[in-house]
Short mmCIF file of C-alpha atoms and ligand atoms in Angstrom, two decimals:
data_model
loop_
_atom_site.label_atom_id
_atom_site.label_comp_id
_atom_site.label_asym_id
_atom_site.label_seq_id
_atom_site.Cartn_x
_atom_site.Cartn_y
_atom_site.Cartn_z
CA MET A 1 70.34 -116.32 99.24
CA ASP A 2 68.98 -113.21 100.89
CA PHE A 3 67.54 -109.78 100.19
CA PHE A 4 70.28 -107.59 101.64
CA LYS A 5 72.03 -105.92 98.71
CA TYR A 6 73.97 -102.77 97.96
CA ARG A 7 72.44 -100.41 95.40
CA LYS A 8 74.55 -97.41 94.51
CA ASN A 9 76.68 -98.06 97.58
CA ARG A 10 73.75 -98.03 99.97
CA LEU A 11 72.70 -101.19 101.77
CA TYR A 12 69.09 -102.18 101.23
CA CYS A 13 66.88 -104.70 102.96
CA GLU A 14 64.51 -105.70 100.16
CA ASN A 15 63.42 -102.28 98.83
CA VAL A 16 64.12 -100.28 101.95
CA PRO A 17 67.42 -98.46 102.46
CA VAL A 18 68.82 -99.48 105.83
CA GLU A 19 69.69 -95.83 106.52
CA ARG A 20 66.03 -94.91 106.37
CA ILE A 21 65.20 -97.42 109.10
CA ILE A 22 68.00 -96.43 111.45
CA LYS A 23 67.18 -92.75 111.11
CA ARG A 24 63.93 -93.60 112.81
CA THR A 25 64.93 -96.39 115.19
CA GLY A 26 68.50 -95.55 116.12
CA THR A 27 71.00 -98.33 116.77
CA PRO A 28 71.70 -101.04 117.61
CA VAL A 29 68.84 -102.61 115.70
CA TYR A 30 68.05 -106.00 114.18
CA ILE A 31 66.54 -105.84 110.70
CA TYR A 32 64.82 -108.88 109.19
CA SER A 33 63.77 -109.54 105.62
CA GLY A 34 60.41 -111.31 105.58
CA ARG A 35 60.92 -112.35 102.00
CA THR A 36 64.17 -114.12 102.87
CA VAL A 37 62.45 -115.98 105.71
CA LEU A 38 59.64 -117.20 103.48
CA THR A 39 61.97 -118.13 100.64
CA HIS A 40 64.00 -120.37 102.91
CA TRP A 41 60.95 -121.94 104.48
CA ARG A 42 59.50 -122.74 101.04
CA ARG A 43 62.79 -124.11 99.80
CA LEU A 44 62.87 -126.58 102.63
CA ARG A 45 59.29 -127.61 102.05
CA SER A 46 59.79 -128.22 98.37
CA ALA A 47 63.11 -129.98 98.99
CA PHE A 48 61.43 -132.50 101.28
CA ALA A 49 58.10 -132.61 99.38
CA ALA A 50 58.87 -136.08 98.05
CA ALA A 51 58.39 -137.37 101.60
CA GLY A 52 54.66 -136.75 101.25
CA ASN A 53 53.39 -133.92 103.35
CA PRO A 54 56.36 -132.99 105.54
CA LEU A 55 55.90 -130.89 108.63
CA ILE A 56 58.37 -128.02 108.45
CA SER A 57 58.54 -127.10 112.11
CA TYR A 58 60.35 -123.85 112.63
CA SER A 59 62.56 -124.03 115.73
CA LEU A 60 61.64 -121.00 117.79
CA LYS A 61 64.89 -120.77 119.68
CA ALA A 62 66.59 -119.29 116.62
CA ASN A 63 64.32 -116.24 116.67
CA SER A 64 61.07 -116.12 118.59
CA ASN A 65 59.84 -112.68 117.57
CA LEU A 66 56.06 -112.92 117.37
CA ALA A 67 55.69 -111.06 114.06
CA LEU A 68 58.18 -113.40 112.48
CA CYS A 69 56.37 -116.43 113.91
CA LYS A 70 53.08 -115.06 112.59
CA LEU A 71 54.60 -114.73 109.14
CA LEU A 72 55.59 -118.39 109.25
CA LYS A 73 52.24 -119.43 110.70
CA ARG A 74 50.50 -117.81 107.73
CA ALA A 75 52.84 -119.65 105.36
CA GLY A 76 51.63 -122.91 106.92
CA SER A 77 54.59 -123.65 109.14
CA ALA A 78 54.57 -125.90 112.16
CA PHE A 79 56.82 -125.09 115.12
CA GLU A 80 59.21 -126.71 117.53
CA VAL A 81 59.41 -125.31 121.07
CA VAL A 82 61.64 -126.20 124.00
CA SER A 83 60.07 -124.37 126.90
CA GLY A 84 56.78 -123.21 128.35
CA GLY A 85 57.77 -119.68 127.37
CA GLU A 86 58.16 -120.57 123.71
CA LEU A 87 54.86 -122.45 123.80
CA PHE A 88 53.20 -119.42 125.40
CA ARG A 89 54.39 -117.26 122.49
CA LEU A 90 52.71 -119.58 119.98
CA ILE A 91 49.51 -119.79 122.01
CA LYS A 92 49.44 -115.96 121.96
CA ILE A 93 49.42 -115.91 118.16
CA GLY A 94 46.90 -118.71 117.89
CA VAL A 95 49.01 -121.60 116.62
CA PRO A 96 47.00 -124.81 117.14
CA GLY A 97 48.60 -127.59 119.20
CA ARG A 98 48.61 -130.00 116.29
CA ARG A 99 51.21 -127.76 114.67
CA ILE A 100 53.53 -127.75 117.69
CA ILE A 101 56.27 -130.20 118.70
CA PHE A 102 57.37 -129.79 122.32
CA GLY A 103 61.03 -130.80 122.61
CA GLY A 104 63.83 -129.82 124.95
CA VAL A 105 66.23 -131.52 127.31
CA ALA A 106 63.87 -131.68 130.30
CA LYS A 107 60.47 -130.22 131.05
CA THR A 108 58.72 -129.35 134.30
CA ALA A 109 55.30 -130.71 135.27
CA ASP A 110 53.83 -127.26 134.60
CA GLU A 111 55.31 -127.15 131.10
CA ILE A 112 53.99 -130.64 130.36
CA LYS A 113 50.56 -129.64 131.64
CA LEU A 114 50.53 -126.56 129.39
CA GLY A 115 51.55 -128.73 126.43
CA LEU A 116 48.87 -131.34 127.11
CA ARG A 117 46.16 -128.74 127.64
CA HIS A 118 47.07 -127.05 124.37
CA GLY A 119 47.09 -130.44 122.64
CA VAL A 120 50.64 -130.39 121.24
CA LEU A 121 51.29 -132.91 118.50
CA MET A 122 53.93 -134.67 120.57
CA PHE A 123 56.60 -134.33 123.20
CA ASN A 124 60.14 -135.13 122.16
CA VAL A 125 61.68 -136.70 125.24
CA GLU A 126 65.19 -137.55 126.23
CA THR A 127 65.18 -138.76 129.84
CA ARG A 128 63.43 -141.64 131.57
CA ASP A 129 62.42 -139.36 134.42
CA GLU A 130 60.60 -137.11 132.01
CA ILE A 131 58.76 -140.00 130.40
CA MET A 132 57.52 -141.09 133.82
CA LEU A 133 56.54 -137.51 134.65
CA ILE A 134 54.60 -137.10 131.40
CA ASN A 135 52.80 -140.36 132.13
CA ARG A 136 51.81 -139.11 135.61
CA VAL A 137 50.72 -135.65 134.44
CA ALA A 138 48.73 -137.13 131.55
CA ALA A 139 47.03 -139.57 133.94
CA ARG A 140 46.00 -136.67 136.17
CA LEU A 141 44.52 -134.85 133.16
CA LYS A 142 42.94 -138.10 131.91
CA LYS A 143 44.82 -137.85 128.63
CA THR A 144 47.23 -139.92 126.61
CA ALA A 145 50.41 -138.07 125.69
CA SER A 146 52.01 -138.68 122.31
CA VAL A 147 55.77 -138.86 122.60
CA ALA A 148 58.81 -139.34 120.40
CA LEU A 149 62.10 -140.63 121.76
CA ARG A 150 65.09 -138.51 120.92
CA LEU A 151 67.94 -140.81 120.02
CA ASN A 152 71.63 -140.04 120.22
CA PRO A 153 72.94 -141.86 117.17
CA GLU A 154 76.55 -141.09 118.09
CA VAL A 155 77.75 -139.37 114.94
CA GLU A 156 80.37 -136.67 114.40
CA PRO A 157 78.75 -133.79 112.49
CA ALA A 158 81.92 -131.71 112.01
CA THR A 159 80.75 -128.40 113.40
CA HIS A 160 81.76 -126.27 116.40
CA ARG A 161 82.18 -128.46 119.47
CA TYR A 162 79.43 -126.51 121.27
CA LEU A 163 77.05 -127.20 118.39
CA THR A 164 77.21 -131.00 118.29
CA THR A 165 74.33 -132.76 119.93
CA GLY A 166 74.26 -136.32 118.64
CA GLN A 167 77.70 -137.46 119.59
CA LYS A 168 79.10 -139.67 122.35
CA GLY A 169 79.45 -137.61 125.51
CA ASN A 170 76.69 -135.09 124.67
CA LYS A 171 73.88 -134.73 127.19
CA PHE A 172 71.27 -135.05 124.46
CA GLY A 173 69.05 -138.00 123.56
CA PHE A 174 69.19 -141.68 124.46
CA TYR A 175 71.98 -143.99 123.41
CA LEU A 176 70.44 -146.78 121.36
CA PRO A 177 70.80 -149.60 123.93
CA ASP A 178 69.18 -147.41 126.60
CA ALA A 179 66.41 -146.44 124.19
CA GLU A 180 65.72 -150.09 123.50
CA ARG A 181 65.26 -150.95 127.17
CA LEU A 182 63.05 -147.93 127.62
CA MET A 183 60.94 -148.59 124.57
CA LYS A 184 60.06 -152.00 126.01
CA GLU A 185 59.32 -150.51 129.40
CA MET A 186 57.04 -147.92 127.80
CA LEU A 187 54.62 -150.61 126.63
CA ALA A 188 53.36 -150.73 130.21
CA LEU A 189 52.72 -146.98 130.50
CA LYS A 190 49.00 -146.33 130.15
CA HIS A 191 49.05 -142.61 129.43
CA ILE A 192 51.81 -142.50 126.88
CA SER A 193 51.80 -143.51 123.27
CA LEU A 194 55.17 -143.79 121.54
CA VAL A 195 54.33 -142.39 118.13
CA GLY A 196 57.63 -141.04 116.87
CA LEU A 197 61.39 -141.08 116.82
CA HIS A 198 63.54 -138.00 116.84
CA MET A 199 67.13 -137.09 116.18
CA HIS A 200 68.90 -133.75 116.05
CA ILE A 201 72.61 -134.16 115.56
CA GLY A 202 73.80 -130.58 115.82
CA SER A 203 73.68 -127.16 114.25
CA GLN A 204 75.31 -125.35 111.32
CA ILE A 205 76.04 -128.69 109.64
CA ILE A 206 77.40 -128.47 106.11
CA ARG A 207 77.96 -132.15 105.37
CA VAL A 208 75.24 -134.62 104.47
CA SER A 209 76.93 -137.85 105.53
CA PRO A 210 76.46 -137.45 109.30
CA TYR A 211 72.71 -137.14 108.73
CA ARG A 212 72.68 -140.27 106.61
CA THR A 213 74.67 -142.31 109.10
CA ALA A 214 72.49 -141.11 111.97
CA LEU A 215 69.24 -141.69 110.11
CA LYS A 216 70.23 -145.25 109.19
CA ARG A 217 70.63 -146.01 112.89
CA VAL A 218 67.31 -144.37 113.71
CA VAL A 219 65.48 -146.30 110.98
CA LYS A 220 66.87 -149.59 112.23
CA PHE A 221 65.66 -148.73 115.71
CA LEU A 222 62.27 -147.74 114.33
CA GLU A 223 61.78 -151.23 112.92
CA LYS A 224 62.49 -152.68 116.37
CA CYS A 225 59.93 -150.36 117.96
CA ARG A 226 57.28 -151.45 115.50
CA ALA A 227 58.11 -155.08 116.09
CA PHE A 228 57.26 -154.46 119.73
CA GLY A 229 53.91 -152.97 118.75
CA HIS A 230 54.64 -149.23 119.02
CA PRO A 231 52.62 -147.32 116.41
CA ILE A 232 55.48 -145.14 115.10
CA ARG A 233 54.03 -142.63 112.65
CA TRP A 234 56.38 -139.66 112.91
CA LEU A 235 60.00 -139.39 111.97
CA ASP A 236 61.61 -136.17 113.18
CA ILE A 237 65.09 -135.69 111.73
CA GLY A 238 65.75 -132.42 113.56
CA GLY A 239 67.25 -129.27 112.13
CA GLY A 240 70.86 -128.20 111.88
CA PHE A 241 71.11 -127.37 108.17
CA GLY A 242 73.96 -124.91 107.75
CA ILE A 243 73.75 -121.42 106.27
CA TYR A 244 76.42 -119.12 104.86
CA TYR A 245 78.43 -116.88 107.12
CA HIS A 246 81.60 -116.50 105.02
CA GLY A 247 80.68 -117.05 101.39
CA HIS A 248 78.77 -119.89 99.87
CA GLU A 249 79.45 -122.71 102.30
CA ALA A 250 75.75 -123.51 102.77
CA ARG A 251 74.36 -126.50 100.90
CA PRO A 252 70.97 -126.22 99.23
CA ALA A 253 68.23 -127.99 101.18
CA ARG A 254 67.60 -130.36 98.29
CA VAL A 255 71.09 -131.84 98.70
CA PHE A 256 70.19 -132.99 102.21
CA ALA A 257 66.70 -134.03 101.16
CA ARG A 258 67.86 -136.12 98.20
CA ALA A 259 70.41 -137.99 100.24
CA LEU A 260 67.95 -138.83 102.99
CA MET A 261 64.81 -139.48 100.96
CA PRO A 262 65.24 -143.24 100.39
CA LEU A 263 65.64 -143.82 104.12
CA ILE A 264 62.72 -141.55 104.99
CA LYS A 265 60.42 -143.24 102.49
CA LYS A 266 61.33 -146.67 103.72
CA THR A 267 59.77 -145.91 107.10
CA GLY A 268 56.35 -144.91 105.76
CA CYS A 269 56.34 -142.25 108.50
CA ARG A 270 55.27 -138.66 108.15
CA LEU A 271 58.39 -136.52 108.17
CA ILE A 272 59.19 -133.67 110.51
CA VAL A 273 62.15 -131.34 110.09
CA GLU A 274 62.80 -128.67 112.68
CA PRO A 275 65.14 -126.06 111.27
CA GLY A 276 65.82 -122.74 112.91
CA ARG A 277 68.93 -121.16 111.47
CA PHE A 278 68.24 -122.27 107.89
CA ILE A 279 65.01 -120.26 107.86
CA VAL A 280 66.00 -117.07 109.65
CA GLY A 281 69.81 -116.97 109.81
CA ASN A 282 70.51 -115.16 106.54
CA ALA A 283 67.30 -113.17 106.91
CA GLY A 284 68.65 -110.80 109.54
CA ILE A 285 71.34 -108.20 110.05
CA LEU A 286 72.42 -106.29 113.11
CA VAL A 287 73.14 -102.62 112.49
CA THR A 288 75.48 -100.87 114.85
CA ARG A 289 77.00 -97.40 115.04
CA VAL A 290 80.73 -96.85 115.33
CA LEU A 291 81.39 -94.98 118.55
CA SER A 292 85.19 -94.76 118.46
CA VAL A 293 88.14 -95.85 116.44
CA LYS A 294 91.12 -96.37 118.67
CA LYS A 295 94.73 -97.15 117.89
CA SER A 296 96.59 -99.00 120.63
CA GLY A 297 100.18 -99.45 119.54
CA ALA A 298 99.96 -100.91 116.07
CA LYS A 299 96.46 -102.24 116.62
CA TYR A 300 93.15 -100.70 115.63
CA PHE A 301 89.89 -101.18 117.49
CA VAL A 302 86.57 -100.21 115.94
CA ILE A 303 84.28 -99.79 118.94
CA CYS A 304 80.54 -100.13 118.29
CA ASP A 305 77.35 -99.46 120.20
CA ALA A 306 76.37 -103.16 119.96
CA GLY A 307 78.35 -105.87 121.68
CA MET A 308 78.22 -109.39 123.06
CA ASN A 309 75.05 -108.32 124.87
CA THR A 310 73.41 -107.79 121.46
CA LEU A 311 74.99 -110.61 119.45
CA LEU A 312 76.75 -113.25 121.50
CA ARG A 313 77.85 -115.70 118.80
CA PRO A 314 81.38 -114.38 118.15
CA ALA A 315 82.14 -114.19 121.88
CA LEU A 316 80.67 -117.60 122.69
CA TYR A 317 81.74 -119.68 119.69
CA GLY A 318 84.33 -117.51 117.97
CA ALA A 319 81.70 -117.41 115.21
CA TYR A 320 82.47 -115.54 112.00
CA HIS A 321 79.98 -112.91 110.81
CA LYS A 322 80.56 -110.79 107.73
CA ILE A 323 80.66 -107.07 108.51
CA GLY A 324 80.18 -104.26 106.02
CA PRO A 325 79.39 -100.55 106.04
CA VAL A 326 75.78 -99.44 105.67
CA THR A 327 77.05 -96.82 103.22
CA ARG A 328 79.99 -97.71 101.01
CA ARG A 329 82.46 -94.94 100.19
CA PRO A 330 84.44 -96.03 97.18
CA GLY A 331 88.16 -95.44 97.22
CA ARG A 332 88.46 -95.50 100.97
CA THR A 333 91.55 -97.01 102.56
CA VAL A 334 91.30 -100.38 104.21
CA LEU A 335 91.98 -100.99 107.87
CA THR A 336 92.76 -104.18 109.75
CA ALA A 337 90.96 -103.93 113.06
CA ASP A 338 89.23 -105.77 115.85
CA VAL A 339 85.56 -104.86 115.76
CA VAL A 340 84.42 -104.77 119.38
CA GLY A 341 81.54 -103.72 121.60
CA PRO A 342 81.30 -101.43 124.60
CA ILE A 343 81.00 -104.24 127.19
CA CYS A 344 83.60 -104.58 129.93
CA GLU A 345 84.89 -107.99 128.82
CA SER A 346 87.80 -108.93 126.59
CA GLY A 347 85.55 -111.52 124.97
CA ASP A 348 83.32 -108.74 123.70
CA PHE A 349 84.11 -108.71 119.99
CA PHE A 350 82.43 -109.23 116.61
CA ALA A 351 85.58 -109.78 114.60
CA LYS A 352 89.32 -110.03 115.09
CA LYS A 353 91.92 -108.73 112.65
CA ARG A 354 89.19 -107.97 110.13
CA ARG A 355 89.92 -105.96 106.99
CA LEU A 356 87.29 -103.30 106.56
CA PRO A 357 87.02 -99.76 105.20
CA ALA A 358 88.50 -97.13 107.50
CA VAL A 359 85.21 -96.14 109.09
CA LYS A 360 84.82 -93.11 111.32
CA PRO A 361 82.76 -92.55 114.46
CA GLY A 362 79.12 -91.94 113.60
CA GLU A 363 79.13 -94.33 110.63
CA TYR A 364 77.12 -97.52 110.62
CA LEU A 365 78.15 -101.14 110.18
CA ALA A 366 75.97 -104.12 109.31
CA VAL A 367 76.75 -107.50 110.87
CA PHE A 368 75.34 -110.08 108.44
CA SER A 369 73.70 -113.48 108.97
CA ALA A 370 72.47 -112.37 112.37
CA GLY A 371 68.83 -113.47 112.08
CA ALA A 372 69.31 -116.72 114.01
CA TYR A 373 70.51 -116.88 117.61
CA GLY A 374 71.03 -113.12 117.60
CA PHE A 375 68.23 -111.42 119.46
CA THR A 376 67.20 -114.62 121.27
CA MET A 377 70.61 -114.91 122.90
CA SER A 378 70.91 -111.21 123.71
CA SER A 379 71.01 -109.92 127.26
CA THR A 380 70.98 -106.68 129.18
CA TYR A 381 74.50 -107.20 130.56
CA ASN A 382 76.08 -103.92 131.71
CA SER A 383 72.46 -102.67 131.91
CA ARG A 384 72.21 -102.03 128.22
CA PRO A 385 68.64 -102.24 126.92
CA ARG A 386 67.95 -104.77 124.17
CA PRO A 387 67.67 -103.34 120.66
CA ALA A 388 64.58 -102.94 118.50
CA GLU A 389 63.64 -105.48 115.83
CA ILE A 390 62.36 -104.47 112.41
CA LEU A 391 60.59 -106.62 109.84
CA VAL A 392 60.80 -105.52 106.23
CA ASN A 393 58.23 -106.46 103.64
CA GLY A 394 59.01 -105.14 100.16
CA SER A 395 59.06 -101.34 100.37
CA LYS A 396 57.57 -101.24 103.85
CA TYR A 397 58.88 -101.97 107.27
CA GLN A 398 57.41 -102.42 110.70
CA ILE A 399 58.89 -102.16 114.18
CA VAL A 400 58.11 -105.63 115.49
CA ARG A 401 59.77 -105.06 118.84
CA LYS A 402 60.50 -101.72 120.35
CA SER A 403 63.90 -101.11 121.82
CA GLU A 404 63.93 -101.53 125.56
CA THR A 405 64.23 -98.49 127.78
CA TYR A 406 66.09 -97.84 131.02
CA GLN A 407 62.71 -98.13 132.70
CA ASP A 408 62.30 -101.64 131.28
CA LEU A 409 65.62 -102.59 132.84
CA ILE A 410 64.41 -101.92 136.38
CA ARG A 411 60.72 -102.70 135.91
CA LEU A 412 60.81 -105.90 137.95
CA ASP A 413 63.29 -104.78 140.61
CA ARG A 414 61.78 -104.20 144.06
CA TYR A 415 63.61 -101.67 146.18
N1 LLP B 501 65.87 -129.02 117.13
C1 LLP B 501 66.55 -129.16 118.29
C2 LLP B 501 66.22 -130.25 119.19
C3 LLP B 501 67.59 -128.25 118.59
O1 LLP B 501 68.26 -128.41 119.73
C4 LLP B 501 67.89 -127.20 117.71
C5 LLP B 501 68.95 -126.24 118.01
C6 LLP B 501 67.13 -127.09 116.52
C7 LLP B 501 66.14 -128.03 116.27
C8 LLP B 501 67.38 -126.03 115.50
O2 LLP B 501 68.67 -126.12 115.02
P1 LLP B 501 69.13 -125.23 113.75
O3 LLP B 501 68.32 -125.70 112.58
O4 LLP B 501 68.86 -123.83 114.09
O5 LLP B 501 70.55 -125.54 113.62
N2 LLP B 501 73.18 -120.95 119.60
C9 LLP B 501 73.87 -121.71 118.59
C10 LLP B 501 72.99 -122.78 118.00
C11 LLP B 501 72.37 -123.70 119.03
C12 LLP B 501 71.42 -124.67 118.44
C13 LLP B 501 70.63 -125.34 119.51
N3 LLP B 501 69.67 -126.28 119.07
C14 LLP B 501 74.43 -120.75 117.55
O6 LLP B 501 74.27 -119.54 117.69
O7 LLP B 501 75.07 -121.19 116.60
#
């Protein structure tokens, strides 16, 4: 569900007509619905409420805009970060360490230091080298670091091959036999306490069964850890819950929660989930202006002022995003076209062979479900400044990031 709806052929975000925003900001622009964000966050919390007091840790990589993070902080959210930069963002808005999980494939000594100083709840770790490094850094700071091992339960989550992370051959997590050796070795480390287990099997997952299979393996391993005297208190089942891009493919959070609850309860652990896309994905659109409509042979191209630099997902994953006009004009003919950007790359497209109304230059299109992995994966390729971000709240909206300028593009160059 979301709060982007047409009223009398005009697209609204909550109670604000999108046209009103773009008149002021120009395009391209990302527009977020705060109400959609909060609704999804609350849905997850109530879905998993039976687990006791679950920590819903929003995964910042999906969208790290500070105003959005603040909104979630006020709602009581915890957060998952994967870099010093993401942690810095949360420190800036005053999120206490006990509400932060520090994950990620590998961290530097400086990042670990920052995490320890800020008192993060725990580090999710996935290499032996990193465990040893955390132990050394913690010793230097005279602290004990809480860590969770990220396991690779080797399941097939049936999503895009770039979005699987808990499968044989992925770089992520420890295979169970390796984790077992390590868990025993960790008993000797004085500045580390193994307090949790973590899995994250992929992203945009629609099916429940891969979670269940993976979690069964994790729970079995958890019992082994406890038998060796590790005080495992946290069970982090990751994120990855799918949203809708096409129609109604997304499953309600309670479907996942219900299927996993018996296993979660059996552990007696406090639960952590770390969703990104589920919270913000359907809460954002990208609005772009049509610059040209070109016919090459029998083929139409709708060329927009946003491109793979603004929203990379179609170019990188062949991802499908719904596209619709900001103003509907009933009775208009329909066109089959490639919707593309202005970037000098053939991979620069939003849609291929898409049926859409025969728009003209100067009209605006909305690319839906762009709230997650949109702005955060944007770049300034071809020296195009990043767009503004807008947060809507009811009948009001706020510019929560200004669009970059040409000056911003060269600010750090020395010449
Ligand atoms: N936890 C960990 C350890 C992760 O690696 C991720 C995402 C999440 C949580 C949040 O996953 P979510 O709930 O958002 O699925 N750029 C891709 C998605 C990459 C996901 C990376 N890891 C895309 O645009 O589809």
